[in-house]
PDB file of N, CA and C in Angstrom:
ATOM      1  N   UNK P  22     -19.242   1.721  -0.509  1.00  0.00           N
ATOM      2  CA  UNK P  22     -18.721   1.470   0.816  1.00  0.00           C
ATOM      3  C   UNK P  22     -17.690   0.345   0.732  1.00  0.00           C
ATOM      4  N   UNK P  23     -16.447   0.840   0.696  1.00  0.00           N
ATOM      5  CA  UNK P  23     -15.064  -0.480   1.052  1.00  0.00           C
ATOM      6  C   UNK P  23     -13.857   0.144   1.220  1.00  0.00           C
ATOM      7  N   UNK P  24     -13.300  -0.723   1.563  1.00  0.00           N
ATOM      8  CA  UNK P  24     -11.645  -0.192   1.721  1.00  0.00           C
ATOM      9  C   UNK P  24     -11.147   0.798   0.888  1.00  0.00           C
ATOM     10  N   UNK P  25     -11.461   1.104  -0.330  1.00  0.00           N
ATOM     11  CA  UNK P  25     -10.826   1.798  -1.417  1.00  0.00           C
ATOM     12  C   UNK P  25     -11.230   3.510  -0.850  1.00  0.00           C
ATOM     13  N   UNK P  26     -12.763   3.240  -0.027  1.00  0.00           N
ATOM     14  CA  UNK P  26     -12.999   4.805   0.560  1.00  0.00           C
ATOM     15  C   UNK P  26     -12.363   5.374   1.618  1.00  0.00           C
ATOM     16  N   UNK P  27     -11.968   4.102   2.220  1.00  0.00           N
ATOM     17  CA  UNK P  27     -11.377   4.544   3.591  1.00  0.00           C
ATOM     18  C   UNK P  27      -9.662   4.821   3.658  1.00  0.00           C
ATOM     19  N   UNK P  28      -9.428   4.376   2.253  1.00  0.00           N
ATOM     20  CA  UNK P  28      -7.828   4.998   1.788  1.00  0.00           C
ATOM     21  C   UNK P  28      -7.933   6.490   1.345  1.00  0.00           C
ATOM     22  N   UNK P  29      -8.924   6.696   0.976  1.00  0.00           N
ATOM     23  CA  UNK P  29      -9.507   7.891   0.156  1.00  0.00           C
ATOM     24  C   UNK P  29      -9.558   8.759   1.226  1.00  0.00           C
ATOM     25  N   UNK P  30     -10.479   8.922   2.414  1.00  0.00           N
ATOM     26  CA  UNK P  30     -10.986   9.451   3.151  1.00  0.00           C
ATOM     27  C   UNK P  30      -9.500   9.430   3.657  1.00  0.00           C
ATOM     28  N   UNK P  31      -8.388   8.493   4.474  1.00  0.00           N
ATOM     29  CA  UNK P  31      -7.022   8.875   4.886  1.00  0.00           C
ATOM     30  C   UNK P  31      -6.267  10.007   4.410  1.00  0.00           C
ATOM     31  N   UNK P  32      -6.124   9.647   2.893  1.00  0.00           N
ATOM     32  CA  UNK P  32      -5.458  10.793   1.562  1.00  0.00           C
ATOM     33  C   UNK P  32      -6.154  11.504   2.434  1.00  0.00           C
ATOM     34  N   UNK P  33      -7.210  12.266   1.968  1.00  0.00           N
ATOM     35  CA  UNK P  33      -7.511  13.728   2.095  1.00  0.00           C
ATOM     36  C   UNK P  33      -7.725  14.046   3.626  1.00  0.00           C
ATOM     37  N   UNK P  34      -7.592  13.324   4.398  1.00  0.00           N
ATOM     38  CA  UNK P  34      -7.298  13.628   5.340  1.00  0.00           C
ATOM     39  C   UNK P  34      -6.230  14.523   5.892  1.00  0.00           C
ATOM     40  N   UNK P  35      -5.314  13.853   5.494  1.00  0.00           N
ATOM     41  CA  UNK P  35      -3.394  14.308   5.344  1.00  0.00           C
ATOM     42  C   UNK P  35      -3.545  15.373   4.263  1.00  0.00           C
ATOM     43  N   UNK P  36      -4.020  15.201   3.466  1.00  0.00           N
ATOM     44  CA  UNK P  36      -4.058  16.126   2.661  1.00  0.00           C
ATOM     45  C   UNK P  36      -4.447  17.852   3.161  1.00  0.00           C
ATOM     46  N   UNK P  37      -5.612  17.779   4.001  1.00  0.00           N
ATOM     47  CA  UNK P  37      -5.773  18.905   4.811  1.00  0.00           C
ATOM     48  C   UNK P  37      -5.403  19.655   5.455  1.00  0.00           C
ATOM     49  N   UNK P  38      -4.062  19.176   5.691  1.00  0.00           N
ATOM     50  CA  UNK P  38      -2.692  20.134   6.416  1.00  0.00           C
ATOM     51  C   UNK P  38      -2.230  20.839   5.652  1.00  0.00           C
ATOM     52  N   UNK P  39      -2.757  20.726   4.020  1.00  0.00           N
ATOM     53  CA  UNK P  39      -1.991  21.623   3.333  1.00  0.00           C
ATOM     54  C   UNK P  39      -2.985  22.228   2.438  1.00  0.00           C
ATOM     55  N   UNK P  40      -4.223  21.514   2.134  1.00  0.00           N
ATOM     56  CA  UNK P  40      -5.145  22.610   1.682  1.00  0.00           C
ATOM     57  C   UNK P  40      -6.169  22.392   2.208  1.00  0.00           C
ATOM     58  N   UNK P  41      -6.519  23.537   3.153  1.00  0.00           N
ATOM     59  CA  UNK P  41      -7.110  23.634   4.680  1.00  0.00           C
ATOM     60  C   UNK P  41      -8.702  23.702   4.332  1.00  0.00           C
ATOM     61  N   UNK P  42      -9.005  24.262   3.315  1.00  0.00           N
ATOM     62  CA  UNK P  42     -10.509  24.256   2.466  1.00  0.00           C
ATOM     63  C   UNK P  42     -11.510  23.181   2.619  1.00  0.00           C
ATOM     64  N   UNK P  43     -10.196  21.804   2.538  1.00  0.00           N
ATOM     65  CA  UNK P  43     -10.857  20.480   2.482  1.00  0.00           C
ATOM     66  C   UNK P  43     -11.735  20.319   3.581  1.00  0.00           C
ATOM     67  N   UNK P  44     -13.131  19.454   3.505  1.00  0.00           N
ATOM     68  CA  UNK P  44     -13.468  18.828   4.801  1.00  0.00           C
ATOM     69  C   UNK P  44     -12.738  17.837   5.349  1.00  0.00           C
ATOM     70  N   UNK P  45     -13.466  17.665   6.720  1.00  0.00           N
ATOM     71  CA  UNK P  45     -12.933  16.559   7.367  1.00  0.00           C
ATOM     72  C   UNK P  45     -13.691  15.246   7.196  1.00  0.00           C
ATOM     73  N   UNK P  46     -12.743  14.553   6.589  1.00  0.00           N
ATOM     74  CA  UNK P  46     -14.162  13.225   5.651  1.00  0.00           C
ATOM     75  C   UNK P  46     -14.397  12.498   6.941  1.00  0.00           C
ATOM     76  N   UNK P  47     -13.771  12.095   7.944  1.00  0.00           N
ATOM     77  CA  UNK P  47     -13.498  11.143   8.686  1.00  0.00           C
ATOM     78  C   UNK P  47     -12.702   9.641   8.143  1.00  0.00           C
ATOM     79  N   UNK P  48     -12.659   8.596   8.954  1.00  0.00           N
ATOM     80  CA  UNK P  48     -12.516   7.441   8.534  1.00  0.00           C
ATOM     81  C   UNK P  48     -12.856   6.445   8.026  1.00  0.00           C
ATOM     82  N   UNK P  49     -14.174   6.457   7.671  1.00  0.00           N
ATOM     83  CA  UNK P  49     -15.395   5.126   7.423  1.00  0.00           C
ATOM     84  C   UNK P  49     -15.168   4.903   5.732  1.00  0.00           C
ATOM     85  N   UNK P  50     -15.998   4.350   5.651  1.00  0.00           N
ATOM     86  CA  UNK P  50     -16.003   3.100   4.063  1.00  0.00           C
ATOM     87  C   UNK P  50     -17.071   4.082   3.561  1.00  0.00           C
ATOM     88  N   UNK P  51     -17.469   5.037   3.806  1.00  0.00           N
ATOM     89  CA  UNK P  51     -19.193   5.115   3.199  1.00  0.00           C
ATOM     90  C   UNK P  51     -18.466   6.763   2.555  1.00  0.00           C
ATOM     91  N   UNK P  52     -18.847   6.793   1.360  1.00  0.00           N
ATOM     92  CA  UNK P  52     -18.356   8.267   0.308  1.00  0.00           C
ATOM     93  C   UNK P  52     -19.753   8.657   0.184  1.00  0.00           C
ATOM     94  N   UNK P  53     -19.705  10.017   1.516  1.00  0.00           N
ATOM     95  CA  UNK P  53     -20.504  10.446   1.976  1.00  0.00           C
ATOM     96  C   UNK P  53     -20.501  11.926   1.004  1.00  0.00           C
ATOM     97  N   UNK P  54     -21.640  12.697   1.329  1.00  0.00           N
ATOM     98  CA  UNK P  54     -21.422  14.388   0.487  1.00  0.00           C
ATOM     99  C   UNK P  54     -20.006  14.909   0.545  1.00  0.00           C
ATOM    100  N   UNK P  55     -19.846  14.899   1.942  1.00  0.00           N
ATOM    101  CA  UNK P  55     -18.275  15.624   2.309  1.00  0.00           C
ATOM    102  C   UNK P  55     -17.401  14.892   1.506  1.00  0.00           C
ATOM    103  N   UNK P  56     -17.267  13.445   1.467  1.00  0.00           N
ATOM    104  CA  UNK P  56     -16.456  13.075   0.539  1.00  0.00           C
ATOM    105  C   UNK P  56     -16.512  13.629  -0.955  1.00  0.00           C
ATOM    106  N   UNK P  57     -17.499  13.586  -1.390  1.00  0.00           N
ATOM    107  CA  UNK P  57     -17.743  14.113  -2.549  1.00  0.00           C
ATOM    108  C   UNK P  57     -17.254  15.388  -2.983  1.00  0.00           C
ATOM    109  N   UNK P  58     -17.639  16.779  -1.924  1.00  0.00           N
ATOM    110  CA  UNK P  58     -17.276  17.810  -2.030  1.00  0.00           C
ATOM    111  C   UNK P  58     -15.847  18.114  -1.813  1.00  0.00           C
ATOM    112  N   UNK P  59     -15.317  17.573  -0.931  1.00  0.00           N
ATOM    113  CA  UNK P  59     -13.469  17.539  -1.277  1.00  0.00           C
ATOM    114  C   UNK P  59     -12.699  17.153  -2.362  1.00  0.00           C
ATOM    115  N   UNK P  60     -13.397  15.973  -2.482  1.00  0.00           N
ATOM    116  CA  UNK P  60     -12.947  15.358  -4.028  1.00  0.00           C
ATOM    117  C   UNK P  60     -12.906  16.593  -5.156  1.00  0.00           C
ATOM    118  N   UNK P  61     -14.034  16.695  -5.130  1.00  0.00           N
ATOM    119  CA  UNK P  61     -14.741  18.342  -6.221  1.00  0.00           C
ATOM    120  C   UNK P  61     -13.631  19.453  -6.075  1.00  0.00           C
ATOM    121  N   UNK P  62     -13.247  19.737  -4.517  1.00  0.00           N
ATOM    122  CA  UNK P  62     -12.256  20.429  -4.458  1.00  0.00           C
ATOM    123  C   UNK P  62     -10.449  20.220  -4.840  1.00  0.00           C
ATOM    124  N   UNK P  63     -10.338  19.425  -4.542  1.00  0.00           N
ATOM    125  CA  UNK P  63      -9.160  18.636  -5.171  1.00  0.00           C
ATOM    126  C   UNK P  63      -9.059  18.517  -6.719  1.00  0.00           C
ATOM    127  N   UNK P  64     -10.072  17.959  -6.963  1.00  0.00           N
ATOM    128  CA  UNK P  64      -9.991  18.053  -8.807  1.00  0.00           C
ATOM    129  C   UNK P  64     -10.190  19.537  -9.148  1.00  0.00           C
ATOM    130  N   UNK P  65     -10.048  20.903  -8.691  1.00  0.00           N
ATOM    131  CA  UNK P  65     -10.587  21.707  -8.968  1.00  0.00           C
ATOM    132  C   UNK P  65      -8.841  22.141  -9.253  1.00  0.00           C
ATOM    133  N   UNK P  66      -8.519  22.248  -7.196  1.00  0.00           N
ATOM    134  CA  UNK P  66      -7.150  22.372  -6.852  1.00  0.00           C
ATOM    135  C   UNK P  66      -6.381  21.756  -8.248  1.00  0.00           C
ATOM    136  N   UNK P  67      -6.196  20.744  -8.485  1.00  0.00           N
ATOM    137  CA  UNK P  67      -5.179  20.179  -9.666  1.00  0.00           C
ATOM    138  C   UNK P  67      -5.494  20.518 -10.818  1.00  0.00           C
ATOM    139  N   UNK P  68      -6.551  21.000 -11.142  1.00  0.00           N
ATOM    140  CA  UNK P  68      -6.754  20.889 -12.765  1.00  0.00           C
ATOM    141  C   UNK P  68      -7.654  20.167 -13.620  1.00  0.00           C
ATOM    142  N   UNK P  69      -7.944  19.207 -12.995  1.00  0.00           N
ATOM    143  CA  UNK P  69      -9.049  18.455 -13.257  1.00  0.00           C
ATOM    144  C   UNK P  69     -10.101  18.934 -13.652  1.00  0.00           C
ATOM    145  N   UNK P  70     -10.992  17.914 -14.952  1.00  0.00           N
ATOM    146  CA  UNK P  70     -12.377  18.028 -14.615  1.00  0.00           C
ATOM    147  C   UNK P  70     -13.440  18.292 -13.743  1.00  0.00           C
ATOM    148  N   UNK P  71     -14.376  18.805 -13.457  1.00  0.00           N
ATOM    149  CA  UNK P  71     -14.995  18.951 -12.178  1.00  0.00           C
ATOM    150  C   UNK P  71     -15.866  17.563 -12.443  1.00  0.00           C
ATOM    151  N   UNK P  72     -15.723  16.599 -10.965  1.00  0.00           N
ATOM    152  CA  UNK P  72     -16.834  15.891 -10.811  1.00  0.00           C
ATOM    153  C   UNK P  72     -16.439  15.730  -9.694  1.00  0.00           C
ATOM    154  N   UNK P  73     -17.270  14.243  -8.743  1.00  0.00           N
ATOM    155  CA  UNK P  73     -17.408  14.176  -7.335  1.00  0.00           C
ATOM    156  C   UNK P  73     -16.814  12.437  -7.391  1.00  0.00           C
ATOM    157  N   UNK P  74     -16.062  12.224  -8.319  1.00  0.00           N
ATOM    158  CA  UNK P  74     -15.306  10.794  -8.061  1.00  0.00           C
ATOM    159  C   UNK P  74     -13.602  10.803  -8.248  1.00  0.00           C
ATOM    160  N   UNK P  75     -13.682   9.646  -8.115  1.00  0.00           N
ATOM    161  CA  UNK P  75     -11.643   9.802  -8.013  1.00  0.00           C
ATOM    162  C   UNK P  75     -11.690   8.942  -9.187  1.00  0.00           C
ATOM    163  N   UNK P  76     -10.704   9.364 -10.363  1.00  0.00           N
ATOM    164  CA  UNK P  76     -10.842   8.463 -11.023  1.00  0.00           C
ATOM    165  C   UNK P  76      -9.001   7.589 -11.010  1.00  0.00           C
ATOM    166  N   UNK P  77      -8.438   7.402 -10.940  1.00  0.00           N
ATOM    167  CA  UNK P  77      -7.126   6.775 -11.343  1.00  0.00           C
ATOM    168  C   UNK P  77      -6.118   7.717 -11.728  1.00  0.00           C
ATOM    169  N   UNK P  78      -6.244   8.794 -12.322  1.00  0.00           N
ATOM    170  CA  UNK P  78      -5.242  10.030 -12.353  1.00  0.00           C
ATOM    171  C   UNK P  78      -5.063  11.137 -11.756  1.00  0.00           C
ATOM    172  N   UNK P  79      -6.731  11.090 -10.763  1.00  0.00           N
ATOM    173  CA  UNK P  79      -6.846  11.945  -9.484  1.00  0.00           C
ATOM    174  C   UNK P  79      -6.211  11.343  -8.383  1.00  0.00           C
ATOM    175  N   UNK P  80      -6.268   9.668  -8.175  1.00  0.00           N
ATOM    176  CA  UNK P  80      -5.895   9.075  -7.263  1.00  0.00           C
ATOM    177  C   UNK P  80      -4.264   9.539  -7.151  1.00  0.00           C
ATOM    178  N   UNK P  81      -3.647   9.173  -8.756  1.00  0.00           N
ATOM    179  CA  UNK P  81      -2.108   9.181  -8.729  1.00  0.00           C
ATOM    180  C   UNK P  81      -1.654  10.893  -7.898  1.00  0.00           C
ATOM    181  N   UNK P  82      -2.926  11.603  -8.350  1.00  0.00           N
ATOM    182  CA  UNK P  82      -1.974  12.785  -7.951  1.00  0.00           C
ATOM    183  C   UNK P  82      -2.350  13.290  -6.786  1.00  0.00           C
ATOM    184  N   UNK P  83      -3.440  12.455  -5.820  1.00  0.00           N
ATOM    185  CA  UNK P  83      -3.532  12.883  -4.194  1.00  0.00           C
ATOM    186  C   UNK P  83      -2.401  12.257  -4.078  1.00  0.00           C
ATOM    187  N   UNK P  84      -1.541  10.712  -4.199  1.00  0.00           N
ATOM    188  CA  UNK P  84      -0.259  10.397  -3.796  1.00  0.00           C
ATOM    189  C   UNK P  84       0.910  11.369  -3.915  1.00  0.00           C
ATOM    190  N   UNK P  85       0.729  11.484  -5.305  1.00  0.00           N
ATOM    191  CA  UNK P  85       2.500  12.446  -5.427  1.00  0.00           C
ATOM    192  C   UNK P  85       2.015  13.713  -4.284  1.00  0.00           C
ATOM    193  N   UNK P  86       1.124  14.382  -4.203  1.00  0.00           N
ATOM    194  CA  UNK P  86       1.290  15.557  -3.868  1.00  0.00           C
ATOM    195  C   UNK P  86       1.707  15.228  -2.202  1.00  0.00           C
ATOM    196  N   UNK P  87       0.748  14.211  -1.586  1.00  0.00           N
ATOM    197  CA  UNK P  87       0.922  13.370  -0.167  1.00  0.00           C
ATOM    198  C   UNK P  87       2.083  13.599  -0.394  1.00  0.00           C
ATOM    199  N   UNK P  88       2.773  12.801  -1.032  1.00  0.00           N
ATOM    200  CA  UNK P  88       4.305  12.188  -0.884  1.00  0.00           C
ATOM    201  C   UNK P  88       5.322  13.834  -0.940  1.00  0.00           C
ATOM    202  N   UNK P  89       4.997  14.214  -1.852  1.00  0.00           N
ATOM    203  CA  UNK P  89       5.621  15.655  -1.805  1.00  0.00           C
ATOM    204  C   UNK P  89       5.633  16.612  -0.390  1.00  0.00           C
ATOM    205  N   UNK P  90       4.610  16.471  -0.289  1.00  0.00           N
ATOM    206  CA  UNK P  90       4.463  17.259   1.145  1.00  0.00           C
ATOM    207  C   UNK P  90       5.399  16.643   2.453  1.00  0.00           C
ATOM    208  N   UNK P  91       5.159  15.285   2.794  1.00  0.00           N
ATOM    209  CA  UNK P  91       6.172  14.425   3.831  1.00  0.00           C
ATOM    210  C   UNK P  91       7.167  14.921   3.715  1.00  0.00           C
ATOM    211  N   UNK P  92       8.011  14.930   2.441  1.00  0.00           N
ATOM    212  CA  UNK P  92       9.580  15.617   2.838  1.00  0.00           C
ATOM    213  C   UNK P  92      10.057  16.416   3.495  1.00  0.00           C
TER     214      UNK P  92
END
């Protein structure tokens, strides 16, 4: 539970406009199942390993893809 979830939970938030599969994490600090299971989905979506955490190269690529999409 901290800030680092509730950036997390934002990402995939935004993120859900474009892969609609995702849950809706909400806003809070607490990396709840749903958090978990989007994550799972996202690392699935990219290529990734399957697990239920973000590690630093999952993080980089919820940004680029965020950022990709805004344009």
């Amino acid at each position: 539970m901290n800030e680092d979830v509730r950036i997390i939970h934002g990402i995939i938030n935004e993120l859900r406009t474009v892969f609609t599969e995702l849950y809706d994490v909400g806003v809070g600090s607490y990396y709840s199942k749903r958090t978990a299971q989007s994550v799972r989905m996202l690392r699935e979506i990219f290529g990734f390993p399957p697990a239920e955490h973000v590690d630093e190269a999952l993080y980089q690529r919820m940004l680029t893809e965020l950022s990709s999409h805004k344009r």
